[in-house]
Coordinates of C-alpha atoms and ligand atoms in Angstrom, one line a residue:
X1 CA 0.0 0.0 0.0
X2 CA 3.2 2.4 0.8
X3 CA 4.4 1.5 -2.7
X4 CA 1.2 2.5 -4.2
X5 CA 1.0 6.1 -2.1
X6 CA 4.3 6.7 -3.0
X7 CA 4.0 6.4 -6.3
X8 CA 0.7 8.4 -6.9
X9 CA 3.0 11.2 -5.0
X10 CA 5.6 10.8 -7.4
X11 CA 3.3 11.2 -10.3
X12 CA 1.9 14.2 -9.2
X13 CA 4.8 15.6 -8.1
X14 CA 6.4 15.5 -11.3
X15 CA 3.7 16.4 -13.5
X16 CA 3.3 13.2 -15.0
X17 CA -0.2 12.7 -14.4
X18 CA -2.6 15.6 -12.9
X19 CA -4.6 12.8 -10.6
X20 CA -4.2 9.3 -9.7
X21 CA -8.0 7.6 -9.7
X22 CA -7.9 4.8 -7.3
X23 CA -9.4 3.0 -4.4
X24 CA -9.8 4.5 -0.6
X25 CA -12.3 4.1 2.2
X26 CA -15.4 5.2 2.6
X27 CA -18.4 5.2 4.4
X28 CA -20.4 1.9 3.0
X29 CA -16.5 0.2 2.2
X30 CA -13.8 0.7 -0.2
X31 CA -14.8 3.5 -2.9
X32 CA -13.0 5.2 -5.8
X33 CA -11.3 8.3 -5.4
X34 CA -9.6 11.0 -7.7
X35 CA -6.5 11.9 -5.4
X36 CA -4.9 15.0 -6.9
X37 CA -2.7 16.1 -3.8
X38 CA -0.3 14.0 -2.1
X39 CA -2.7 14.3 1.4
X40 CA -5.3 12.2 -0.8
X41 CA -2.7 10.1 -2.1
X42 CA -1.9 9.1 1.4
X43 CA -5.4 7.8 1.5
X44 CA -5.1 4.8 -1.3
X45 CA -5.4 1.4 -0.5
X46 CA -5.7 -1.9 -2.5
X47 CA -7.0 -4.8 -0.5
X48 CA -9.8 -7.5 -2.2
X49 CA -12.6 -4.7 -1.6
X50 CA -11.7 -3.2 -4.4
X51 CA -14.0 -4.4 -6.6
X52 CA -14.9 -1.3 -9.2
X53 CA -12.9 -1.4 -12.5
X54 CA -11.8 2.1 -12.2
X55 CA -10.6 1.8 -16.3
X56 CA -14.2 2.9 -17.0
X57 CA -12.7 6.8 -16.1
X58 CA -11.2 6.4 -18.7
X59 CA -14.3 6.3 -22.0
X60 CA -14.5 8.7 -24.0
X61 CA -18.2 9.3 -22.9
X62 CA -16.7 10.4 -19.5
X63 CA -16.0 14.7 -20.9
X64 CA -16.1 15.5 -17.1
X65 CA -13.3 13.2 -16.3
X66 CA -11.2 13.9 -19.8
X67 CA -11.6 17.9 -18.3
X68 CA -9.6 17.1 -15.2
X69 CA -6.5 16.1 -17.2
X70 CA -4.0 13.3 -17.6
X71 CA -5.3 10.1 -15.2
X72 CA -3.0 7.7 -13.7
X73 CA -5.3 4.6 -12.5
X74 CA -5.0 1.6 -10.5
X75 CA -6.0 -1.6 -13.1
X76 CA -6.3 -4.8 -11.8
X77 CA -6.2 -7.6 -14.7
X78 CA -10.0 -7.7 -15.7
X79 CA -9.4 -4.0 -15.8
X80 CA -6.3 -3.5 -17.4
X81 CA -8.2 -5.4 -20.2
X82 CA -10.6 -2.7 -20.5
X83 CA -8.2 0.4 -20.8
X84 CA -7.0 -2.3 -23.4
X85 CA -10.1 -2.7 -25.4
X86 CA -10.7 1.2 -25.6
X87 CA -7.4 1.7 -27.2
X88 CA -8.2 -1.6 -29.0
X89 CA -10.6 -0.2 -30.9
X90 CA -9.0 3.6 -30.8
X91 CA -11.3 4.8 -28.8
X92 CA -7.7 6.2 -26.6
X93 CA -4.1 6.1 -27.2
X94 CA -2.1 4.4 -25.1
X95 CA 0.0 7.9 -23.7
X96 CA -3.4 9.1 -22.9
X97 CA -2.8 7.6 -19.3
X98 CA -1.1 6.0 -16.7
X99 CA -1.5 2.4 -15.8
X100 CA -0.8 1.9 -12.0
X101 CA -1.1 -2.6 -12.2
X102 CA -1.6 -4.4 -9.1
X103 CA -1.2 -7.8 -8.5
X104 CA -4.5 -9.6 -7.9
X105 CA -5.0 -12.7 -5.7
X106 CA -9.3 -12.4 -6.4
X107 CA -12.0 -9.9 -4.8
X108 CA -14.7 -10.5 -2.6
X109 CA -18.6 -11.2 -3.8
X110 CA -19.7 -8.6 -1.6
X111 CA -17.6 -5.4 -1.4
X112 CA -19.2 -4.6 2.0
X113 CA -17.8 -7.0 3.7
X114 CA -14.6 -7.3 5.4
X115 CA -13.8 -10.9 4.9
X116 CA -10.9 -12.4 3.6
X117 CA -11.3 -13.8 0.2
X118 CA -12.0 -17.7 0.6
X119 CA -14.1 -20.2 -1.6
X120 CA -17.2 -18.7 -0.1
X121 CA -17.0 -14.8 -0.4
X122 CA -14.8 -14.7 -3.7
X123 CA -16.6 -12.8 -6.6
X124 CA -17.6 -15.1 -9.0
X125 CA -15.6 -14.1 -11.8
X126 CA -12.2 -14.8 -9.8
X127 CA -11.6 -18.7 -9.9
X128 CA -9.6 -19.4 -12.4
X129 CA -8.7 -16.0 -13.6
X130 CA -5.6 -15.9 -15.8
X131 CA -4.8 -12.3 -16.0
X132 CA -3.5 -11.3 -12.4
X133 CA -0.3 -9.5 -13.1
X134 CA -1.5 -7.5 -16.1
X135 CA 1.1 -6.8 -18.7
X136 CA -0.2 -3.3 -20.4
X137 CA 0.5 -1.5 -17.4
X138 CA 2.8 1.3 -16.7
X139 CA 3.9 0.0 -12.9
X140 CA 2.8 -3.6 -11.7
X141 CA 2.9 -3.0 -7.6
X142 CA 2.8 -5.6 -5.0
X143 CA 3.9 -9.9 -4.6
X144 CA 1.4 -12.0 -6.3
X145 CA -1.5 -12.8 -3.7
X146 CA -2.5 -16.8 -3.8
X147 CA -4.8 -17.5 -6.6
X148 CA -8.3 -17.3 -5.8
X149 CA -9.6 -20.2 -3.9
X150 CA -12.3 -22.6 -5.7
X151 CA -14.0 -23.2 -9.0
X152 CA -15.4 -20.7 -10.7
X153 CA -19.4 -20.9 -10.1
X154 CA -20.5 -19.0 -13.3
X155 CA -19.1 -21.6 -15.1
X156 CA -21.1 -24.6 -12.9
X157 CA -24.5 -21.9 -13.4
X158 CA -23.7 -21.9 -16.9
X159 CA -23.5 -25.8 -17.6
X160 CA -26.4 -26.0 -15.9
X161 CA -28.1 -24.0 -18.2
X162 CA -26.9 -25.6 -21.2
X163 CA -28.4 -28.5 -19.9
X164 CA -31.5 -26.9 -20.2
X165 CA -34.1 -27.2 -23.2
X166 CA -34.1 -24.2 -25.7
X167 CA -37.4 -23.2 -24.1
X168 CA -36.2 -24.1 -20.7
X169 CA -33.7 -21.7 -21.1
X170 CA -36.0 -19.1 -22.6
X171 CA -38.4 -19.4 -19.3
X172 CA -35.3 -18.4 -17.4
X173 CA -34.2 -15.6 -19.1
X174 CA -37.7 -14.0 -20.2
X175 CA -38.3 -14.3 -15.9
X176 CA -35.0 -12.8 -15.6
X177 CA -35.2 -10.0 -18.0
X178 CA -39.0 -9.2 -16.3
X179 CA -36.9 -7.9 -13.8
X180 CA -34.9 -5.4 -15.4
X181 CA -36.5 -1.4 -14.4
X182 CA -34.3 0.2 -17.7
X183 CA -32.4 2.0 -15.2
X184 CA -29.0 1.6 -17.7
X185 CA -26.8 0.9 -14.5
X186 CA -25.5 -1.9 -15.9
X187 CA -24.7 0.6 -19.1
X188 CA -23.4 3.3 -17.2
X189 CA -20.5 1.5 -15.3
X190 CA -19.5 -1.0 -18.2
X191 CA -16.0 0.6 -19.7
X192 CA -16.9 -1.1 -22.9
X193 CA -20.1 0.7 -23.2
X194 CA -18.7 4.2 -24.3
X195 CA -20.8 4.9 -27.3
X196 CA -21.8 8.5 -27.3
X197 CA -25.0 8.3 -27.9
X198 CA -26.7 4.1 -27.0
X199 CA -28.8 2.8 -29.8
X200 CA -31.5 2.0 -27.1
X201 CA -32.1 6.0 -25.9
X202 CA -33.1 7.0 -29.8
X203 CA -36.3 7.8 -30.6
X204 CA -36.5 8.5 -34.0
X205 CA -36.3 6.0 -35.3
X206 CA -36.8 3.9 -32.2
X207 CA -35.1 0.4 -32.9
X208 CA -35.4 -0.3 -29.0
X209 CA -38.0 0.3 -26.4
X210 CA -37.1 2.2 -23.6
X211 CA -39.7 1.5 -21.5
X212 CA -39.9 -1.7 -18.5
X213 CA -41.7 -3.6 -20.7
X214 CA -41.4 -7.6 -22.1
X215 CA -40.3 -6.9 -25.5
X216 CA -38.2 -4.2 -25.1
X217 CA -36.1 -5.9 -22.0
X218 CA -35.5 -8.8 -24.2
X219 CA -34.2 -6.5 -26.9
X220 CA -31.9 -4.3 -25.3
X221 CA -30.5 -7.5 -23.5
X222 CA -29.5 -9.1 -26.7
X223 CA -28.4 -5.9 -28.1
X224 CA -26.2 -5.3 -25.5
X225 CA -25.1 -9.0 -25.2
X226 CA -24.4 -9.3 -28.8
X227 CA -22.8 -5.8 -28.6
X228 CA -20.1 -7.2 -26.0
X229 CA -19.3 -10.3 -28.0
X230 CA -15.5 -10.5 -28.3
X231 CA -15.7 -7.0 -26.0
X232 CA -16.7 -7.8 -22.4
X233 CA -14.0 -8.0 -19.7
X234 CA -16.0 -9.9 -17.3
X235 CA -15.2 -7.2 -14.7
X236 CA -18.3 -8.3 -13.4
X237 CA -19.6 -4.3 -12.9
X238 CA -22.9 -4.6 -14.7
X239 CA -24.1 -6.8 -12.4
X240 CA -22.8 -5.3 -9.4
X241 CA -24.8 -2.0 -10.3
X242 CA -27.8 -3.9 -11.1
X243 CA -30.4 -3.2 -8.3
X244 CA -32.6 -6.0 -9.6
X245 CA -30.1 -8.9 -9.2
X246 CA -30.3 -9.8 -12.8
X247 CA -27.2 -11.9 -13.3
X248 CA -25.7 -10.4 -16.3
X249 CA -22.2 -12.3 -15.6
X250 CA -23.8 -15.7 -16.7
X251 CA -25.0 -13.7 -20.6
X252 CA -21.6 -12.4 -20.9
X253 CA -19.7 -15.6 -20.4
X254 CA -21.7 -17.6 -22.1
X255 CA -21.4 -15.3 -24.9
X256 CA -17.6 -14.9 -24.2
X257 CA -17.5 -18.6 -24.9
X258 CA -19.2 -19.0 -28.3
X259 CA -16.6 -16.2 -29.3
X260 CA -13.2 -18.5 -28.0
X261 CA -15.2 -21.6 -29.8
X262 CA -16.1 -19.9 -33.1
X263 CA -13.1 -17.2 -33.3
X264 CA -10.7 -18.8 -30.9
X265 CA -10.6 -15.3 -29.5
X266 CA -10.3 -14.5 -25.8
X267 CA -10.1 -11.0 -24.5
X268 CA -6.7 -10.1 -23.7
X269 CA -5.0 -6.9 -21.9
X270 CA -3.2 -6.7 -25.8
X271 CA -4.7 -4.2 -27.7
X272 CA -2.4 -5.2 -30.6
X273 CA -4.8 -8.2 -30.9
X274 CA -7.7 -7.3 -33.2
X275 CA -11.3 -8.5 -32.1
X276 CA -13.5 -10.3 -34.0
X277 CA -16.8 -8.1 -33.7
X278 CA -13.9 -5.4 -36.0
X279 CA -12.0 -8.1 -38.4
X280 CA -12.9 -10.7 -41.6
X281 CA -11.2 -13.3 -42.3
X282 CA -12.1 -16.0 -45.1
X283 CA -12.0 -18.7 -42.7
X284 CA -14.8 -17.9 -40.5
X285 CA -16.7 -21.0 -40.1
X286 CA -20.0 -19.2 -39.7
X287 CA -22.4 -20.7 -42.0
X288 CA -24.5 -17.6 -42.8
X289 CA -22.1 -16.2 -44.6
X290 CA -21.4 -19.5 -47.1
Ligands
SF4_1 S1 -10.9 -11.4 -12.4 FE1 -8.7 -11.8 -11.9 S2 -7.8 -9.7 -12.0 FE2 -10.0 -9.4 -11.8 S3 -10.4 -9.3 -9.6 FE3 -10.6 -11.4 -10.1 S4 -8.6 -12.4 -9.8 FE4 -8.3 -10.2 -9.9
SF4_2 S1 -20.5 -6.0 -19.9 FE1 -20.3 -6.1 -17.6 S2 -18.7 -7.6 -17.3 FE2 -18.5 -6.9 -19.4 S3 -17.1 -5.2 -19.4 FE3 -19.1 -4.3 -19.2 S4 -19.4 -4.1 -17.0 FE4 -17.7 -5.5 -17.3
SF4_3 S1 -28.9 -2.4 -14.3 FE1 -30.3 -4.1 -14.2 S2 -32.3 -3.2 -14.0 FE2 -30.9 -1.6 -14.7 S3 -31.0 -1.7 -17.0 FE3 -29.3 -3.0 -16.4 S4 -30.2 -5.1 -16.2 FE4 -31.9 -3.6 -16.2

């Protein structure tokens, strides 16, 4: 944690970066913070709390942020893979920021809680996670925790699922999707949703409704599922900020998935490495296009 303080100092001390966005305490548990001064800087921490993937400062869509001047933020690995993806698809260069990397033994379910990550209060996404010392980074801070302890339940959720009939697994998601009050939380904290303007707030012509409603939920779901094909990070935000409890992780990996199987692509913290939502290639064994 010294490490970490005294290198958001020596950022801002030399000019290198006008803040350093990271994690600190706060009233309900660990929240971010924009420490411009080395007195906020003094008040960083990194401990398995730290849930938010902080790399969503850094859209485009975020003006307010872009104002404040040249960011320096702590990544861990599901994150680092988003400041990835937005230069991926040149959404920002890579001098555009500062990459603080911390190594990453797995966060907890509940950011609330105090615990100590173990195979009953790890966040889902954790088990199994390959990308704990990110590479992209500017400064990788910190020994390498454990790896996270057990096997990653998304994955026993999902094979259950697939398990399922076609309409089976239709019940389950139209009940699911019921739930979902079009609040856009989900879209709001995703750094891989940084269009300017979402296809699912226009209203002339209006492709989505934007209303709670049956047929509407079941679009913007798929939209925005299909939309994060080859994309998502699996930081796991979306369904933190869901107030419903609609468990978005399970659509994204699944989805993440059918990409590895049919492009043999896997999202990756190099940007070098074009997606296949943005590249054709010949070989594609989708049969539409035959
Ligand atoms: S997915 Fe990996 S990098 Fe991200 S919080 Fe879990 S263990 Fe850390
Ligand atoms: S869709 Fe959800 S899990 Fe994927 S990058 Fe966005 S917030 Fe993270
Ligand atoms: S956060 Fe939840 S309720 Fe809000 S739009 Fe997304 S899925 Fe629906």
């Amino acid at each position: 944690m010294q490490e970490l303080r005294e290198l958001a100092k020596k950022l801002l001390a030399e000019g290198a970066v006008k803040v350093v966005v990271g994690y600190a305490e706060g009233r309900q548990g660990v929240r971010p913070i924009f420490a411009a001064t080395p007195e906020d800087a003094d008040k960083l921490i990194f401990d398995p709390r730290c849930v938010q993937n902080l790399a969503t400062y850094l859209s485009p869509r975020r003006a307010h942020v872009a104002a404040l001047g040249k960011l320096a933020v702590v990544v861990k690995g599901c994150d680092a893979m988003a400041a990835a993806g937005m230069i991926r698809e040149a959404q920002r260069k890579r001098d555009d920021f500062v990459l603080i990397g911390v190594r990453c033994g797995g966060v907890l379910a509940d950011p609330r809680a105090s615990a100590a990550v173990t195979e009953a209060t790890v966040a889902a996404r954790c088990p199994g996670c390959e990308v704990r010392e990110p590479k992209i980074v500017d400064h990788l801070l910190g020994p390498l925790p454990p790896a996270p302890p057990g096997a990653s339940a998304l994955d026993a959720r999902i094979a259950e699922l697939d398990a399922m009939t076609p309409e089976e697994r239709f019940a389950f998601w139209t009940s699911e999707l019921a739930k979902c009050v079009r609040c856009n939380a989900c879209r709001e904290i995703c750094p891989m949703c940084f269009c300017v303007r979402c296809v699912c707030d226009k209203s002339q012509p209006q492709w989505i409704e934007s209303s709670p409603h049956a047929r509407g939920n079941l679009a913007w779901h798929m939209t925005r599922a299909l939309h994060q094909a080859g994309r998502c990070v699996g930081c796991g935000e979306c369904e933190r900020a869901c107030p419903v409890g609609i468990p978005l992780s399970l659509l994204n990996r699944k989805v993440a998935r059918v990409v590895a199987e049919r492009f043999d692509y896997v999202v990756s913290d190099d940007p070098e490495k074009p997606a296949p939502i943005g590249t054709y290639r010949l070989e594609d064994d989708q049969e539409f296009i035959r």
